[in-house]
mmCIF file of C-alpha atoms and ligand atoms in Angstrom:
data_model
loop_
_atom_site.group_PDB
_atom_site.id
_atom_site.type_symbol
_atom_site.label_atom_id
_atom_site.label_comp_id
_atom_site.label_asym_id
_atom_site.label_seq_id
_atom_site.Cartn_x
_atom_site.Cartn_y
_atom_site.Cartn_z
ATOM 1 C CA MET C 1 81.993 -60.275 66.674
ATOM 2 C CA ILE C 2 84.793 -61.441 68.954
ATOM 3 C CA LYS C 3 84.317 -65.108 69.867
ATOM 4 C CA ARG C 4 84.356 -65.960 73.581
ATOM 5 C CA ILE C 5 85.336 -69.448 74.653
ATOM 6 C CA GLY C 6 85.617 -71.239 77.996
ATOM 7 C CA VAL C 7 88.092 -73.975 78.837
ATOM 8 C CA LEU C 8 87.941 -76.427 81.765
ATOM 9 C CA THR C 9 89.636 -79.566 83.036
ATOM 10 C CA SER C 10 87.494 -82.210 84.764
ATOM 11 C CA GLY C 11 87.716 -85.643 86.427
ATOM 12 C CA GLY C 12 91.112 -87.050 87.378
ATOM 13 C CA ASP C 13 94.112 -84.860 86.589
ATOM 14 C CA ALA C 14 96.407 -86.111 83.833
ATOM 15 C CA PRO C 15 99.917 -84.933 82.867
ATOM 16 C CA GLY C 16 99.610 -82.869 79.688
ATOM 17 C CA MET C 17 96.382 -81.081 80.667
ATOM 18 C CA ASN C 18 98.450 -77.909 81.141
ATOM 19 C CA ALA C 19 99.911 -78.170 77.640
ATOM 20 C CA ALA C 20 96.338 -78.368 76.291
ATOM 21 C CA ILE C 21 95.252 -75.322 78.348
ATOM 22 C CA ARG C 22 98.273 -73.405 77.041
ATOM 23 C CA ALA C 23 97.526 -74.304 73.419
ATOM 24 C CA VAL C 24 93.837 -73.386 73.717
ATOM 25 C CA THR C 25 94.592 -70.088 75.455
ATOM 26 C CA ARG C 26 97.381 -68.878 73.193
ATOM 27 C CA LYS C 27 95.889 -70.090 69.899
ATOM 28 C CA GLY C 28 92.517 -68.669 70.960
ATOM 29 C CA ILE C 29 93.905 -65.248 71.852
ATOM 30 C CA ARG C 30 96.111 -65.097 68.759
ATOM 31 C CA THR C 31 93.120 -66.014 66.605
ATOM 32 C CA GLY C 32 91.303 -62.980 68.038
ATOM 33 C CA MET C 33 89.170 -64.735 70.664
ATOM 34 C CA GLU C 34 88.565 -64.077 74.346
ATOM 35 C CA VAL C 35 89.465 -67.161 76.393
ATOM 36 C CA TYR C 36 87.959 -67.779 79.843
ATOM 37 C CA GLY C 37 89.548 -70.283 82.215
ATOM 38 C CA ILE C 38 86.897 -72.128 84.249
ATOM 39 C CA GLY C 39 88.134 -73.385 87.655
ATOM 40 C CA HIS C 40 87.480 -76.886 89.082
ATOM 41 C CA GLY C 41 85.796 -78.457 86.065
ATOM 42 C CA TYR C 42 82.007 -78.564 85.849
ATOM 43 C CA LYS C 43 81.800 -77.277 89.421
ATOM 44 C CA GLY C 44 83.261 -74.002 88.151
ATOM 45 C CA LEU C 45 80.544 -73.774 85.503
ATOM 46 C CA ILE C 46 77.867 -74.154 88.193
ATOM 47 C CA ASP C 47 79.598 -71.638 90.508
ATOM 48 C CA GLY C 48 80.401 -69.149 87.725
ATOM 49 C CA ASP C 49 84.118 -69.512 88.523
ATOM 50 C CA MET C 50 85.583 -67.978 85.329
ATOM 51 C CA ARG C 51 88.418 -65.607 84.580
ATOM 52 C CA LEU C 52 89.675 -63.977 81.413
ATOM 53 C CA MET C 53 93.008 -65.521 80.447
ATOM 54 C CA ASN C 54 95.980 -63.764 78.946
ATOM 55 C CA ILE C 55 99.137 -65.064 77.268
ATOM 56 C CA ALA C 56 101.163 -64.846 80.509
ATOM 57 C CA HIS C 57 98.662 -66.917 82.542
ATOM 58 C CA VAL C 58 99.786 -70.038 80.709
ATOM 59 C CA GLY C 59 103.515 -69.268 80.739
ATOM 60 C CA ASP C 60 105.856 -71.863 82.198
ATOM 61 C CA ILE C 61 103.254 -74.623 82.452
ATOM 62 C CA ILE C 62 103.930 -76.812 79.403
ATOM 63 C CA HIS C 63 106.246 -79.049 81.434
ATOM 64 C CA ARG C 64 104.095 -79.305 84.559
ATOM 65 C CA GLY C 65 101.801 -82.195 85.528
ATOM 66 C CA GLY C 66 98.362 -81.580 87.082
ATOM 67 C CA THR C 67 96.186 -78.714 85.897
ATOM 68 C CA VAL C 68 96.507 -74.994 86.657
ATOM 69 C CA LEU C 69 92.737 -74.628 86.193
ATOM 70 C CA LYS C 70 92.224 -77.231 88.954
ATOM 71 C CA THR C 71 89.832 -80.121 88.522
ATOM 72 C CA ALA C 72 86.967 -81.708 90.438
ATOM 73 C CA ARG C 73 84.450 -84.504 90.431
ATOM 74 C CA CYS C 74 81.064 -82.771 90.580
ATOM 75 C CA GLU C 75 77.950 -84.806 91.410
ATOM 76 C CA GLU C 76 75.723 -81.715 91.152
ATOM 77 C CA PHE C 77 76.487 -81.509 87.439
ATOM 78 C CA LYS C 78 74.760 -84.876 86.977
ATOM 79 C CA THR C 79 71.440 -83.350 88.105
ATOM 80 C CA ASP C 80 69.020 -81.288 85.984
ATOM 81 C CA LYS C 81 69.393 -78.390 88.408
ATOM 82 C CA GLY C 82 73.190 -78.478 88.134
ATOM 83 C CA ILE C 83 73.206 -78.575 84.328
ATOM 84 C CA ASP C 84 70.636 -75.758 84.127
ATOM 85 C CA LYS C 85 72.752 -73.569 86.408
ATOM 86 C CA ALA C 86 75.852 -74.296 84.285
ATOM 87 C CA VAL C 87 73.994 -73.419 81.068
ATOM 88 C CA GLU C 88 72.675 -70.227 82.680
ATOM 89 C CA ASN C 89 76.244 -69.181 83.581
ATOM 90 C CA ILE C 90 77.551 -70.023 80.088
ATOM 91 C CA ASN C 91 74.827 -67.850 78.555
ATOM 92 C CA LYS C 92 75.338 -65.059 81.106
ATOM 93 C CA ALA C 93 79.061 -64.956 80.248
ATOM 94 C CA LYS C 94 78.116 -65.055 76.539
ATOM 95 C CA LEU C 95 80.446 -67.960 75.833
ATOM 96 C CA ASP C 96 80.142 -69.252 72.242
ATOM 97 C CA SER C 97 81.757 -72.569 73.006
ATOM 98 C CA ILE C 98 83.246 -74.647 75.834
ATOM 99 C CA ILE C 99 86.368 -76.776 75.532
ATOM 100 C CA THR C 100 86.241 -79.627 78.056
ATOM 101 C CA ILE C 101 89.389 -81.602 78.838
ATOM 102 C CA GLY C 102 88.952 -84.908 80.727
ATOM 103 C CA GLY C 103 87.990 -88.582 80.649
ATOM 104 C CA ASP C 104 84.853 -90.604 79.876
ATOM 105 C CA GLY C 105 82.785 -88.997 82.654
ATOM 106 C CA THR C 106 83.752 -85.566 81.358
ATOM 107 C CA LEU C 107 82.651 -86.679 77.877
ATOM 108 C CA LYS C 108 79.232 -87.688 79.283
ATOM 109 C CA GLY C 109 78.980 -84.277 80.938
ATOM 110 C CA ALA C 110 79.881 -82.606 77.629
ATOM 111 C CA LEU C 111 77.086 -84.523 75.959
ATOM 112 C CA GLU C 112 74.587 -83.135 78.480
ATOM 113 C CA LEU C 113 75.701 -79.586 77.603
ATOM 114 C CA VAL C 114 75.373 -80.373 73.877
ATOM 115 C CA LYS C 115 71.784 -81.565 74.515
ATOM 116 C CA LYS C 116 71.098 -78.088 75.946
ATOM 117 C CA GLY C 117 72.331 -76.457 72.732
ATOM 118 C CA ILE C 118 75.861 -75.559 73.885
ATOM 119 C CA ASN C 119 78.742 -76.009 71.422
ATOM 120 C CA VAL C 120 81.393 -78.198 73.094
ATOM 121 C CA GLN C 121 84.777 -79.349 71.842
ATOM 122 C CA PHE C 122 86.084 -82.309 73.857
ATOM 123 C CA ILE C 123 89.767 -83.128 74.400
ATOM 124 C CA PRO C 124 90.532 -86.585 75.892
ATOM 125 C CA ALA C 125 92.793 -86.456 78.958
ATOM 126 C CA THR C 126 92.903 -89.412 81.335
ATOM 127 C CA ILE C 127 95.770 -91.646 82.371
ATOM 128 C CA ASP C 128 93.394 -94.640 82.017
ATOM 129 C CA ASN C 129 93.200 -94.401 78.190
ATOM 130 C CA ASP C 130 89.676 -95.801 78.383
ATOM 131 C CA LEU C 131 87.958 -93.748 75.672
ATOM 132 C CA GLY C 132 86.878 -96.038 72.840
ATOM 133 C CA TYR C 133 86.749 -93.391 70.115
ATOM 134 C CA CYS C 134 90.463 -92.557 70.186
ATOM 135 C CA ALA C 135 93.708 -94.507 70.434
ATOM 136 C CA TYR C 136 95.460 -92.192 72.917
ATOM 137 C CA SER C 137 94.369 -89.859 75.654
ATOM 138 C CA ILE C 138 96.564 -87.170 77.185
ATOM 139 C CA GLY C 139 98.445 -88.430 80.263
ATOM 140 C CA PHE C 140 98.493 -92.127 79.364
ATOM 141 C CA ASP C 141 102.000 -92.105 77.906
ATOM 142 C CA THR C 142 103.403 -90.271 80.928
ATOM 143 C CA ALA C 143 101.685 -92.670 83.351
ATOM 144 C CA VAL C 144 103.055 -95.697 81.488
ATOM 145 C CA ASN C 145 106.561 -94.215 81.567
ATOM 146 C CA THR C 146 106.220 -93.536 85.303
ATOM 147 C CA VAL C 147 105.216 -97.161 85.901
ATOM 148 C CA VAL C 148 108.034 -98.467 83.694
ATOM 149 C CA ASN C 149 110.569 -96.401 85.687
ATOM 150 C CA ALA C 150 109.197 -97.901 88.901
ATOM 151 C CA VAL C 151 109.386 -101.409 87.393
ATOM 152 C CA ASN C 152 113.040 -100.773 86.470
ATOM 153 C CA GLY C 153 113.861 -99.959 90.090
ATOM 154 C CA ILE C 154 111.861 -102.867 91.489
ATOM 155 C CA ARG C 155 113.560 -105.220 89.029
ATOM 156 C CA GLU C 156 116.996 -104.258 90.402
ATOM 157 C CA THR C 157 116.135 -104.865 94.043
ATOM 158 C CA GLY C 158 114.129 -108.001 93.163
ATOM 159 C CA MET C 159 117.109 -109.354 91.265
ATOM 160 C CA SER C 160 119.482 -108.627 94.148
ATOM 161 C CA HIS C 161 117.245 -110.389 96.695
ATOM 162 C CA ASP C 162 115.868 -113.137 94.419
ATOM 163 C CA LYS C 163 112.306 -111.941 95.020
ATOM 164 C CA THR C 164 109.145 -112.125 92.935
ATOM 165 C CA THR C 165 107.233 -108.822 93.058
ATOM 166 C CA ILE C 166 103.582 -108.034 92.390
ATOM 167 C CA ILE C 167 103.061 -104.434 91.313
ATOM 168 C CA GLU C 168 99.570 -102.939 91.524
ATOM 169 C CA VAL C 169 98.887 -100.154 89.027
ATOM 170 C CA MET C 170 95.870 -97.935 88.285
ATOM 171 C CA GLY C 171 93.048 -99.151 86.041
ATOM 172 C CA ARG C 172 89.676 -99.993 87.608
ATOM 173 C CA ASN C 173 87.915 -100.748 84.340
ATOM 174 C CA CYS C 174 90.661 -100.503 81.756
ATOM 175 C CA GLY C 175 93.911 -102.502 81.769
ATOM 176 C CA ASP C 176 95.872 -100.324 79.341
ATOM 177 C CA ILE C 177 98.382 -98.969 81.896
ATOM 178 C CA ALA C 178 99.098 -102.511 83.181
ATOM 179 C CA LEU C 179 99.318 -103.956 79.691
ATOM 180 C CA MET C 180 101.569 -101.356 78.121
ATOM 181 C CA SER C 181 103.851 -100.966 81.144
ATOM 182 C CA GLY C 182 104.050 -104.762 81.413
ATOM 183 C CA LEU C 183 105.117 -105.012 77.801
ATOM 184 C CA ALA C 184 107.635 -102.164 78.077
ATOM 185 C CA GLY C 185 108.895 -103.254 81.504
ATOM 186 C CA GLY C 186 109.453 -106.896 80.545
ATOM 187 C CA ALA C 187 106.961 -108.237 83.100
ATOM 188 C CA ASP C 188 106.325 -111.975 83.425
ATOM 189 C CA ALA C 189 102.547 -111.658 83.554
ATOM 190 C CA VAL C 190 99.859 -108.968 83.562
ATOM 191 C CA LEU C 191 96.363 -109.092 85.063
ATOM 192 C CA ILE C 192 93.682 -106.742 83.710
ATOM 193 C CA PRO C 193 89.966 -106.186 84.428
ATOM 194 C CA GLU C 194 88.852 -107.137 80.923
ATOM 195 C CA VAL C 195 90.255 -110.686 80.971
ATOM 196 C CA LYS C 196 89.704 -113.560 83.435
ATOM 197 C CA SER C 197 92.956 -114.238 85.289
ATOM 198 C CA ASP C 198 94.635 -117.647 85.052
ATOM 199 C CA ILE C 199 96.570 -117.862 88.337
ATOM 200 C CA ASP C 200 97.828 -121.431 87.732
ATOM 201 C CA LYS C 201 99.364 -120.318 84.439
ATOM 202 C CA ILE C 202 101.094 -117.389 86.181
ATOM 203 C CA ILE C 203 102.452 -119.663 88.925
ATOM 204 C CA ASP C 204 103.758 -122.103 86.282
ATOM 205 C CA LYS C 205 105.476 -119.197 84.515
ATOM 206 C CA ILE C 206 107.202 -118.040 87.727
ATOM 207 C CA LYS C 207 108.251 -121.620 88.526
ATOM 208 C CA GLU C 208 109.657 -122.043 85.029
ATOM 209 C CA GLY C 209 111.756 -118.927 85.671
ATOM 210 C CA ILE C 210 112.935 -120.255 89.050
ATOM 211 C CA SER C 211 113.969 -123.539 87.390
ATOM 212 C CA ARG C 212 116.402 -121.572 85.200
ATOM 213 C CA GLN C 213 117.671 -119.421 88.088
ATOM 214 C CA LYS C 214 115.412 -116.445 87.372
ATOM 215 C CA LYS C 215 114.079 -115.623 90.805
ATOM 216 C CA ASN C 216 112.867 -112.046 90.354
ATOM 217 C CA SER C 217 109.659 -112.350 88.332
ATOM 218 C CA ILE C 218 107.502 -109.250 88.010
ATOM 219 C CA ILE C 219 103.706 -109.500 87.897
ATOM 220 C CA ILE C 220 101.702 -106.381 87.103
ATOM 221 C CA ARG C 221 98.113 -106.263 88.319
ATOM 222 C CA ALA C 222 95.631 -103.550 87.319
ATOM 223 C CA GLU C 223 93.557 -102.527 90.351
ATOM 224 C CA GLY C 224 90.323 -103.719 88.699
ATOM 225 C CA ALA C 225 91.557 -107.263 87.960
ATOM 226 C CA ASP C 226 89.316 -110.128 89.109
ATOM 227 C CA ILE C 227 91.606 -111.150 92.008
ATOM 228 C CA SER C 228 92.747 -108.720 94.713
ATOM 229 C CA THR C 229 96.436 -107.938 95.269
ATOM 230 C CA GLU C 230 96.254 -109.621 98.708
ATOM 231 C CA GLU C 231 94.676 -112.805 97.323
ATOM 232 C CA LEU C 232 97.068 -112.881 94.395
ATOM 233 C CA THR C 233 100.036 -112.514 96.733
ATOM 234 C CA GLU C 234 98.818 -115.395 98.916
ATOM 235 C CA GLU C 235 98.092 -117.631 95.913
ATOM 236 C CA ILE C 236 101.517 -117.047 94.395
ATOM 237 C CA LYS C 237 103.316 -117.470 97.726
ATOM 238 C CA LYS C 238 101.552 -120.820 98.159
ATOM 239 C CA GLY C 239 102.117 -121.823 94.541
ATOM 240 C CA ILE C 240 105.868 -121.166 94.380
ATOM 241 C CA GLY C 241 106.648 -121.866 98.041
ATOM 242 C CA GLU C 242 108.580 -118.631 98.471
ATOM 243 C CA ASP C 243 107.981 -115.152 99.819
ATOM 244 C CA VAL C 244 106.572 -112.522 97.443
ATOM 245 C CA ARG C 245 106.841 -108.730 97.608
ATOM 246 C CA THR C 246 103.979 -106.376 96.865
ATOM 247 C CA VAL C 247 104.188 -102.757 95.698
ATOM 248 C CA ILE C 248 101.155 -100.501 95.214
ATOM 249 C CA LEU C 249 102.176 -97.540 93.066
ATOM 250 C CA GLY C 250 99.081 -95.419 93.792
ATOM 251 C CA TYR C 251 98.844 -91.694 93.075
ATOM 252 C CA LEU C 252 102.431 -91.254 91.977
ATOM 253 C CA GLN C 253 101.163 -92.554 88.613
ATOM 254 C CA ARG C 254 99.161 -89.344 88.125
ATOM 255 C CA GLY C 255 102.018 -86.931 88.664
ATOM 256 C CA GLY C 256 105.163 -85.966 86.868
ATOM 257 C CA SER C 257 106.267 -83.857 83.958
ATOM 258 C CA PRO C 258 104.395 -84.914 80.798
ATOM 259 C CA THR C 259 106.313 -86.802 78.108
ATOM 260 C CA ALA C 260 106.953 -85.153 74.742
ATOM 261 C CA LEU C 261 104.189 -87.328 73.230
ATOM 262 C CA ASP C 262 101.624 -86.137 75.777
ATOM 263 C CA ARG C 263 102.688 -82.494 75.383
ATOM 264 C CA ASN C 264 102.555 -82.624 71.600
ATOM 265 C CA MET C 265 99.234 -84.472 71.506
ATOM 266 C CA ALA C 266 97.771 -81.954 73.953
ATOM 267 C CA THR C 267 99.143 -79.073 71.912
ATOM 268 C CA LEU C 268 97.780 -80.398 68.602
ATOM 269 C CA MET C 269 94.372 -81.224 70.072
ATOM 270 C CA GLY C 270 94.108 -77.882 71.906
ATOM 271 C CA SER C 271 94.962 -76.047 68.706
ATOM 272 C CA GLU C 272 92.430 -78.153 66.752
ATOM 273 C CA ALA C 273 89.666 -77.325 69.255
ATOM 274 C CA VAL C 274 90.225 -73.609 68.644
ATOM 275 C CA ARG C 275 90.253 -74.117 64.864
ATOM 276 C CA LEU C 276 86.920 -75.978 65.025
ATOM 277 C CA ILE C 277 85.367 -73.121 67.008
ATOM 278 C CA SER C 278 86.780 -70.429 64.732
ATOM 279 C CA GLU C 279 85.210 -72.238 61.762
ATOM 280 C CA ASP C 280 81.846 -72.662 63.543
ATOM 281 C CA LYS C 281 82.042 -76.469 63.446
ATOM 282 C CA PRO C 282 79.604 -78.607 65.468
ATOM 283 C CA SER C 283 80.472 -80.227 68.799
ATOM 284 C CA THR C 284 83.334 -82.664 68.288
ATOM 285 C CA ALA C 285 85.287 -85.277 70.233
ATOM 286 C CA ILE C 286 88.891 -84.707 69.230
ATOM 287 C CA GLY C 287 91.284 -87.665 69.265
ATOM 288 C CA PHE C 288 94.765 -88.766 68.300
ATOM 289 C CA ASP C 289 95.789 -91.896 66.382
ATOM 290 C CA GLY C 290 99.497 -91.830 67.236
ATOM 291 C CA GLN C 291 100.378 -89.362 64.495
ATOM 292 C CA ASN C 292 97.415 -87.217 63.575
ATOM 293 C CA VAL C 293 94.426 -85.584 65.184
ATOM 294 C CA THR C 294 91.143 -87.433 64.529
ATOM 295 C CA LEU C 295 87.582 -86.077 64.752
ATOM 296 C CA VAL C 296 84.339 -87.795 65.784
ATOM 297 C CA ASP C 297 80.870 -86.283 66.222
ATOM 298 C CA LEU C 298 80.625 -85.732 69.993
ATOM 299 C CA LYS C 299 77.160 -87.332 70.157
ATOM 300 C CA LYS C 300 78.572 -90.564 68.702
ATOM 301 C CA ALA C 301 81.885 -90.705 70.591
ATOM 302 C CA ASP C 302 80.422 -91.940 73.882
ATOM 303 C CA ASN C 303 78.911 -95.006 72.183
ATOM 304 C CA ILE C 304 82.166 -96.293 70.727
ATOM 305 C CA GLU C 305 83.319 -99.259 72.798
ATOM 306 C CA ASN C 306 86.875 -99.302 74.152
ATOM 307 C CA LYS C 307 88.741 -102.374 72.918
ATOM 308 C CA VAL C 308 91.606 -103.873 74.865
ATOM 309 C CA ARG C 309 94.605 -105.525 73.154
ATOM 310 C CA ALA C 310 94.089 -108.781 75.065
ATOM 311 C CA ASP C 311 96.452 -110.586 72.667
ATOM 312 C CA LEU C 312 99.316 -108.648 74.263
ATOM 313 C CA LEU C 313 98.794 -110.528 77.563
ATOM 314 C CA GLU C 314 99.958 -113.681 75.804
ATOM 315 C CA LEU C 315 102.888 -111.839 74.192
ATOM 316 C CA VAL C 316 104.068 -110.598 77.613
ATOM 317 C CA MET C 317 104.205 -114.215 78.843
ATOM 318 C CA THR C 318 105.801 -115.523 75.663
ATOM 319 C CA LEU C 319 108.642 -113.033 75.965
ATOM 320 C CA ALA C 320 109.164 -113.424 79.731
HETATM 321 P P1 ATP S 401 89.086 -89.999 84.830
HETATM 322 O O1 ATP S 401 89.078 -90.973 83.684
HETATM 323 O O2 ATP S 401 90.430 -89.449 85.079
HETATM 324 O O3 ATP S 401 88.406 -90.532 86.060
HETATM 325 P P2 ATP S 401 86.650 -88.664 84.106
HETATM 326 O O4 ATP S 401 86.356 -87.503 83.254
HETATM 327 O O5 ATP S 401 86.123 -89.994 83.626
HETATM 328 O O6 ATP S 401 88.216 -88.725 84.345
HETATM 329 P P3 ATP S 401 84.630 -88.590 86.205
HETATM 330 O O7 ATP S 401 84.751 -88.250 87.645
HETATM 331 O O8 ATP S 401 84.041 -89.897 85.821
HETATM 332 O O9 ATP S 401 86.121 -88.414 85.589
HETATM 333 O O10 ATP S 401 83.774 -87.458 85.491
HETATM 334 C C1 ATP S 401 84.120 -86.113 85.646
HETATM 335 C C2 ATP S 401 82.878 -85.299 85.891
HETATM 336 O O11 ATP S 401 82.036 -85.346 84.736
HETATM 337 C C3 ATP S 401 81.980 -85.797 87.021
HETATM 338 O O12 ATP S 401 82.460 -85.429 88.295
HETATM 339 C C4 ATP S 401 80.667 -85.116 86.670
HETATM 340 O O13 ATP S 401 80.692 -83.755 87.050
HETATM 341 C C5 ATP S 401 80.678 -85.197 85.141
HETATM 342 N N1 ATP S 401 79.887 -86.353 84.698
HETATM 343 C C6 ATP S 401 80.230 -87.645 84.731
HETATM 344 N N2 ATP S 401 79.231 -88.449 84.283
HETATM 345 C C7 ATP S 401 78.208 -87.635 83.970
HETATM 346 C C8 ATP S 401 76.881 -87.829 83.473
HETATM 347 N N3 ATP S 401 76.390 -89.031 83.188
HETATM 348 N N4 ATP S 401 76.124 -86.721 83.265
HETATM 349 C C9 ATP S 401 76.587 -85.497 83.543
HETATM 350 N N5 ATP S 401 77.830 -85.247 84.021
HETATM 351 C C10 ATP S 401 78.627 -86.281 84.238
#
């Protein structure tokens, strides 16, 4: 019997999703499977939006950000009616397994399908890197590199004008982008949602810099930190007695050509998902530890808490 599999991308788009779609499609076809691309995430499952993929459909996409399958946030999928419709369409199309590519919400959705008896292989892809069961998710490395490039530019103009700059980056619940780009970008301080901010300490750090003629401090604030960018700007302005610039990076952090790390992770995890299906393995949350693919029972993955490297906040300030 020829195996039939479906692949979808869901939630926020992340650079490297296309490399995962390519790996799943080509490895699947070359392993003798039929691969169906499902459009717009779980919405496509509800709408029956599926098409048979061939090798050429995923040509020339390994280097592109976004997702050629499109993605969506689908509230209907959170309802019993929505899930039942999706399961009905999976069974109608005779799909043996679904590969879902996305973040923590997508993982929760995958779990609902598993509860209905569907085999699901999950591939983590979110720039937030907020999945506790794995060290890296697809898109995180690219997003951090995008932020670091922006910090490099801001550092040059800040240096020329002797200006402190606050840079707001993505991360409503998880400070990983702020933390890792702060470390790599040589920031003076980082604010993240997981840790209470110490504004006085940050002001003292900037003043210490000013006292040794360093007048272009860079503060990186994750959008979910406990003080807003506006309030932080006002507090720092008052504290140092000088003007402060603010930059909100916004959606540009989602775009861009994926880094080699994100492409290779996506490729290895996509290939692993197909192997698991070909060997009739149970539903799995696939991960990556920096070098190798890791595997966790999908039912357990959602319960593993995400831990932040809060110690790195101190290191950022020590090295500034
Ligand atoms: P990102 O981290 O980039 O935001 P994500 O996968 O976490 O990605 P969400 O919008 O949270 O993005 O989730 C994607 C989709 O997964 C939702 O739009 C919804 O269709 C489905 N989903 C989320 N939570 C649940 C849930 N509890 N039950 C069923 N489906 C869910």
